[in-house]
Amino acid sequence: MARYAMAIDTKRCVGCSDCVAACQTENNVPIGFCRDWIVEEMHGQYPTLDLEIRSERCNHCADSPCVRSCPTGASHYADGGIVLVTPEECIGCKACIVSCPYDARYVHPEGYVDKCTFCIHRVKEGKDPACVSVCPTHAFIFGDLEDTNSEISKVLRTRKNKTLIPEAGTEPHIFYLI
Amino acid sequence: MKNKVKRREFIKILGAGTAGAAAGVSFVNAFPASKTDSAKLLQTNSENEITPTYCEVCFWKCAGWVHKKDGKAWKITGNETDLNSQGRFCPRGTGGIGMYTDPDRLKTPLIRVEKNGKQVFRKASWDEALDLVAERMKTIGEKWGPECVALFTHGSGGTYFKNLLRGYGSNNIAAPSYAQCRGPRAEAYLLTFGEGVGSPERTDIKNAKCLVLIGSHIGENMHNGQVQEFTEMVANGGTVITVDPRYSTAASKSKYWLPIKPATDLALLLAWINVIIEEELYDKKYVEQYTYGFEALKRAVKQNTPEWAYPLTTIKPHVIRQTAREMAKAAPSVIIHPGRHVTWYGDDTQRVRAGAILNALLGSWGRRGGFYAPAKAHVKKYPHPKYPKPKKNWKDAFPDQFPLANLALSSGICDATIPTPDKECSFKGWIVYGTNLPQTLPQPEKTLEAIQNLELLVAIDTMPAEITGWADVVLPECTYLERYDDLRISQGRQPSIALRMPAFEPKNDTKPAYWIAQKLAAKLGLEKYFPAKTIEEYLDYRLKSIGSSLEEMKKLGVKNLAPEQDLYFLDGEEYEFATPTGKIELYSTTLADSGFDPIPKFTRHEEPPDGFYRLLYGRAPMHTFGRTTNNPILNDLMDENQVWINPKVAKEWDIRNGEYLVLENQDGKKSNKVKAKVTERIRHDCVFMVHGFGHSRKQMRRNYLRGADDQKLISKVKLDPIMGGTGMRVNFVTFRKEAV
């Protein structure tokens, strides 16, 4: 079985937010909400500065507090380890929102909790998620970690990388190339 | 920028990173994927349909596909065969669908009328509106001559209004993209190499080993192909040298960031030239074979040592030397980027020329990783009768000035519209297509004064931008997603064409530019200039001239043609350049003949008085000036601009990050309130904001009074005597906390 993950190259990313716009249109995310977003993290003092720009989203953790905290089973693992929320089963209790260390979820105006799906509808057709395929700087690599020859497996072996808040112990599957 | 702040506190998350921790709990059987995935998430059971377009959200004009789902607007994606985008749109192109869905769009033609002593707009039919425009144009033509009508234009549909105006008898056609933007670049490269850089720029960034950016913030200006090549180059380990008072996104990806003191870039360029010559790092063979005036240049820059430049620029001599050597090491695969918006300080043609000279010394013009020879498709024009010859042209409005301006000056036409005792009237009518002059031209009060002297102001736009509020007649154009337009024939490594066709029916009572211009022409008796009955017929004729057809292009969207020439110079080959000497002119004979410095010389610019800071402005990746700030999708990504302030300055003024301020310039002009971004990413002697915010029209509900309009603070300009560009980075602002 596949294990989907994403590697995002902070050296390439310019923070243009195209991933956010593409997600918005692809998934009809309501205006005012987002499934992915940009973080700019600055260190140093003028003129010795360092800027890391990251496109962030649900980490599709292997040990997801959101899945554990969901009372109805709406939050669940789908094929390839993609964490999904079934809108029809969600009661909007927000337990998952509180439990997520990445703050990746929001309540959709229609009452259910929504978040990144890794564009599962596209992945099932063999396509990349919308954010990956739109990125003008080619900052994203999406693929299967079970396949040792996949581009993502290779890049994670060769490039220095990190995950966010690893101390939360959730086994996140968004990797940042640094 | 759409970031964490929007619905969460970023800092909180970093600080309380273990909020959801469940350390030590091992997790077995990770994903028993037994559930059926929701049809809602799988987006199944929908009918999709695609139509080709090329983007109109900026001038890069990437080609893509408009997707409809169940007959409704869904998304826009890039066309994989498109060379401008490589199939990947930028955020503005992706968000272009919002241009169509924006509920605040203009909906019907409007005519200014007096009602109870107050001027208001009333809805009008197209016939009424166009009759009124035609009648006033005829009156102006008879009374003062057709040359007294000027066209300001930006965007694809402008083509038809240019045709209309030329047929009517005026060639006073101006685009702010010249005198307010890239005009100095066009002239500087023409003077040096005999040809321009063009658009998309002929910079071979993907093959460059060293790229020098002077104030060009690639990545924040999202010129798609260029950004793609830039990140490719960075990923391949190329050396980027960024000269910018601000730690731009590009600076953060650079090996060298040179936080130069604003307004001293020319000193740095001359010092680099000095080092390249003194250390004999230039391409000797190239310089000897192709250039003119090397000895004169060598003499002229003798004094411009790094030590001379240091106190001016604040860039240390060893850094100047080291960066010059980096360029030479990479030569000829090195680009001193010519920039795009270069109207800064009034000596802009000279500054850009210094960069061009540096490129010539390093031998990068015509070389791989430098500047390539662009190709363009040869598409036949649809034949139409000859235009009448105008008796006057725009140059007559300002005799003996700006001798080397090759295009009309928007600012000049604006100035010449204001009557003065010593001159007869020049302009009585303006047709403004797709450009929001009060936010585009500097000195907006002057623009409004000019407007008061007009007998006719027609604004053709999709949005109720500020200019429409001043118009006598407003003509609502449908968006690019609802119309055909002329073919995109842009330059590139390979000739290519792209088609735009309507994906949707025009909303409300809006019409395509072609239809508007053709109808207006008919009312003026100028229908012979629009001989094709429909734009489809016009396009099909043009496409057949290159062996394609409208039918074929509807399926392809993009057609790339075979390259016709070499991208780079052949080694040792003789080339003739379109300059008076036939050589690359390090010493410009044209400038000498016109009484200007044939070799750029540094001049000091005025500095901000105590307590004032130079106002710098620029771009954000998700917006194209003010035209996108009301787009629902793009507004959601960034809904206001901020003023960047160095922390030391902020401390002095007791300004907190996120606090709203008013900026006041040297002439007492005040901005709308704007949020302070206190950041180490900017020098202490300047502030920065993104252009295109601070709109003042309530009809644009999303961007109304959001952020500040830099143009309101640009009450002073410094004119480029060579070509009339308006240097706009000569304004200084201070902070006001009152009445926020």
mmCIF file of C-alpha atoms in Angstrom, chain B residues 259-378:
data_model
loop_
_atom_site.group_PDB
_atom_site.id
_atom_site.type_symbol
_atom_site.label_atom_id
_atom_site.label_comp_id
_atom_site.label_asym_id
_atom_site.label_seq_id
_atom_site.Cartn_x
_atom_site.Cartn_y
_atom_site.Cartn_z
ATOM 1 C CA PRO B 259 21.609 46.687 1.275
ATOM 2 C CA ILE B 260 22.466 49.784 -0.665
ATOM 3 C CA LYS B 261 21.611 53.281 0.396
ATOM 4 C CA PRO B 262 18.672 54.220 -1.835
ATOM 5 C CA ALA B 263 19.354 56.473 -4.836
ATOM 6 C CA THR B 264 23.025 55.517 -5.136
ATOM 7 C CA ASP B 265 22.780 52.467 -7.424
ATOM 8 C CA LEU B 266 24.587 54.243 -10.239
ATOM 9 C CA ALA B 267 27.629 54.746 -8.003
ATOM 10 C CA LEU B 268 27.772 51.009 -7.341
ATOM 11 C CA LEU B 269 27.421 50.206 -11.040
ATOM 12 C CA LEU B 270 30.218 52.597 -11.951
ATOM 13 C CA ALA B 271 32.434 51.105 -9.247
ATOM 14 C CA TRP B 272 31.766 47.630 -10.617
ATOM 15 C CA ILE B 273 32.682 48.859 -14.104
ATOM 16 C CA ASN B 274 35.819 50.362 -12.612
ATOM 17 C CA VAL B 275 36.831 47.054 -11.002
ATOM 18 C CA ILE B 276 36.058 45.018 -14.114
ATOM 19 C CA ILE B 277 38.233 47.348 -16.202
ATOM 20 C CA GLU B 278 41.047 47.984 -13.703
ATOM 21 C CA GLU B 279 41.421 44.305 -12.860
ATOM 22 C CA GLU B 280 41.135 43.463 -16.569
ATOM 23 C CA LEU B 281 38.238 41.124 -15.908
ATOM 24 C CA TYR B 282 36.299 42.129 -19.035
ATOM 25 C CA ASP B 283 35.891 39.956 -22.109
ATOM 26 C CA LYS B 284 38.728 41.418 -24.171
ATOM 27 C CA LYS B 285 37.928 39.703 -27.428
ATOM 28 C CA TYR B 286 34.247 40.595 -27.236
ATOM 29 C CA VAL B 287 34.939 44.177 -26.242
ATOM 30 C CA GLU B 288 37.382 44.620 -29.083
ATOM 31 C CA GLN B 289 35.219 42.961 -31.698
ATOM 32 C CA TYR B 290 31.784 44.301 -30.816
ATOM 33 C CA THR B 291 32.002 47.486 -28.769
ATOM 34 C CA TYR B 292 32.670 51.157 -29.329
ATOM 35 C CA GLY B 293 34.226 53.622 -26.879
ATOM 36 C CA PHE B 294 36.105 51.378 -24.477
ATOM 37 C CA GLU B 295 39.013 53.777 -23.954
ATOM 38 C CA ALA B 296 36.653 56.667 -23.267
ATOM 39 C CA LEU B 297 34.789 54.508 -20.779
ATOM 40 C CA LYS B 298 38.008 53.484 -19.081
ATOM 41 C CA ARG B 299 39.005 57.132 -18.651
ATOM 42 C CA ALA B 300 35.538 58.150 -17.488
ATOM 43 C CA VAL B 301 35.288 55.592 -14.677
ATOM 44 C CA LYS B 302 38.887 55.913 -13.518
ATOM 45 C CA GLN B 303 37.818 57.831 -10.421
ATOM 46 C CA ASN B 304 34.840 55.588 -9.640
ATOM 47 C CA THR B 305 36.748 53.220 -7.388
ATOM 48 C CA PRO B 306 35.071 51.046 -4.751
ATOM 49 C CA GLU B 307 36.576 53.394 -2.158
ATOM 50 C CA TRP B 308 34.841 56.303 -3.894
ATOM 51 C CA ALA B 309 31.539 54.404 -3.966
ATOM 52 C CA TYR B 310 31.676 53.242 -0.345
ATOM 53 C CA PRO B 311 30.574 56.422 1.438
ATOM 54 C CA LEU B 312 27.872 56.962 -1.175
ATOM 55 C CA THR B 313 26.403 53.485 -1.274
ATOM 56 C CA THR B 314 27.457 52.191 2.190
ATOM 57 C CA ILE B 315 28.649 49.037 0.416
ATOM 58 C CA LYS B 316 32.133 48.145 1.576
ATOM 59 C CA PRO B 317 34.923 48.238 -1.025
ATOM 60 C CA HIS B 318 35.884 44.596 -0.550
ATOM 61 C CA VAL B 319 32.278 43.550 -1.150
ATOM 62 C CA ILE B 320 32.166 45.618 -4.342
ATOM 63 C CA ARG B 321 35.374 43.965 -5.552
ATOM 64 C CA GLN B 322 34.305 40.494 -4.541
ATOM 65 C CA THR B 323 30.930 40.748 -6.267
ATOM 66 C CA ALA B 324 32.531 42.163 -9.422
ATOM 67 C CA ARG B 325 34.881 39.178 -9.465
ATOM 68 C CA GLU B 326 31.925 36.807 -9.023
ATOM 69 C CA MET B 327 30.350 38.326 -12.135
ATOM 70 C CA ALA B 328 33.566 38.009 -14.097
ATOM 71 C CA LYS B 329 34.009 34.415 -12.967
ATOM 72 C CA ALA B 330 30.594 33.547 -14.368
ATOM 73 C CA ALA B 331 31.007 35.577 -17.577
ATOM 74 C CA PRO B 332 29.627 35.413 -20.159
ATOM 75 C CA SER B 333 26.842 33.507 -18.350
ATOM 76 C CA VAL B 334 26.069 36.512 -16.205
ATOM 77 C CA ILE B 335 23.150 38.908 -16.256
ATOM 78 C CA ILE B 336 23.012 42.371 -14.793
ATOM 79 C CA HIS B 337 19.240 42.341 -14.852
ATOM 80 C CA PRO B 338 17.896 45.388 -16.695
ATOM 81 C CA GLY B 339 14.951 45.666 -14.299
ATOM 82 C CA ARG B 340 11.434 46.486 -15.393
ATOM 83 C CA HIS B 341 9.964 49.301 -13.349
ATOM 84 C CA VAL B 342 12.969 51.609 -13.497
ATOM 85 C CA THR B 343 11.567 55.165 -13.215
ATOM 86 C CA TRP B 344 13.151 55.964 -9.873
ATOM 87 C CA TYR B 345 15.331 59.052 -9.674
ATOM 88 C CA GLY B 346 15.193 60.889 -12.988
ATOM 89 C CA ASP B 347 18.605 59.683 -14.204
ATOM 90 C CA ASP B 348 17.169 56.287 -14.911
ATOM 91 C CA THR B 349 18.175 55.911 -18.555
ATOM 92 C CA GLN B 350 21.759 56.520 -17.472
ATOM 93 C CA ARG B 351 21.560 54.093 -14.554
ATOM 94 C CA VAL B 352 20.071 51.323 -16.683
ATOM 95 C CA ARG B 353 22.685 52.071 -19.322
ATOM 96 C CA ALA B 354 25.444 51.532 -16.760
ATOM 97 C CA GLY B 355 24.049 48.032 -16.245
ATOM 98 C CA ALA B 356 23.911 47.529 -20.013
ATOM 99 C CA ILE B 357 27.557 48.608 -20.288
ATOM 100 C CA LEU B 358 28.495 46.125 -17.584
ATOM 101 C CA ASN B 359 26.698 43.387 -19.523
ATOM 102 C CA ALA B 360 28.657 44.384 -22.616
ATOM 103 C CA LEU B 361 31.998 44.339 -20.787
ATOM 104 C CA LEU B 362 31.241 40.866 -19.471
ATOM 105 C CA GLY B 363 30.216 39.763 -22.950
ATOM 106 C CA SER B 364 26.809 38.519 -21.885
ATOM 107 C CA TRP B 365 24.711 40.090 -24.660
ATOM 108 C CA GLY B 366 24.096 37.363 -27.208
ATOM 109 C CA ARG B 367 25.613 34.659 -25.051
ATOM 110 C CA ARG B 368 24.261 31.589 -23.293
ATOM 111 C CA GLY B 369 23.296 32.482 -19.735
ATOM 112 C CA GLY B 370 23.223 36.150 -20.712
ATOM 113 C CA PHE B 371 20.786 37.622 -23.219
ATOM 114 C CA TYR B 372 19.432 35.526 -26.065
ATOM 115 C CA ALA B 373 18.058 36.647 -29.425
ATOM 116 C CA PRO B 374 14.279 36.468 -29.106
ATOM 117 C CA ALA B 375 12.011 35.088 -31.790
ATOM 118 C CA LYS B 376 8.482 36.140 -32.636
ATOM 119 C CA ALA B 377 5.869 34.629 -34.945
ATOM 120 C CA HIS B 378 5.234 36.500 -38.200
#
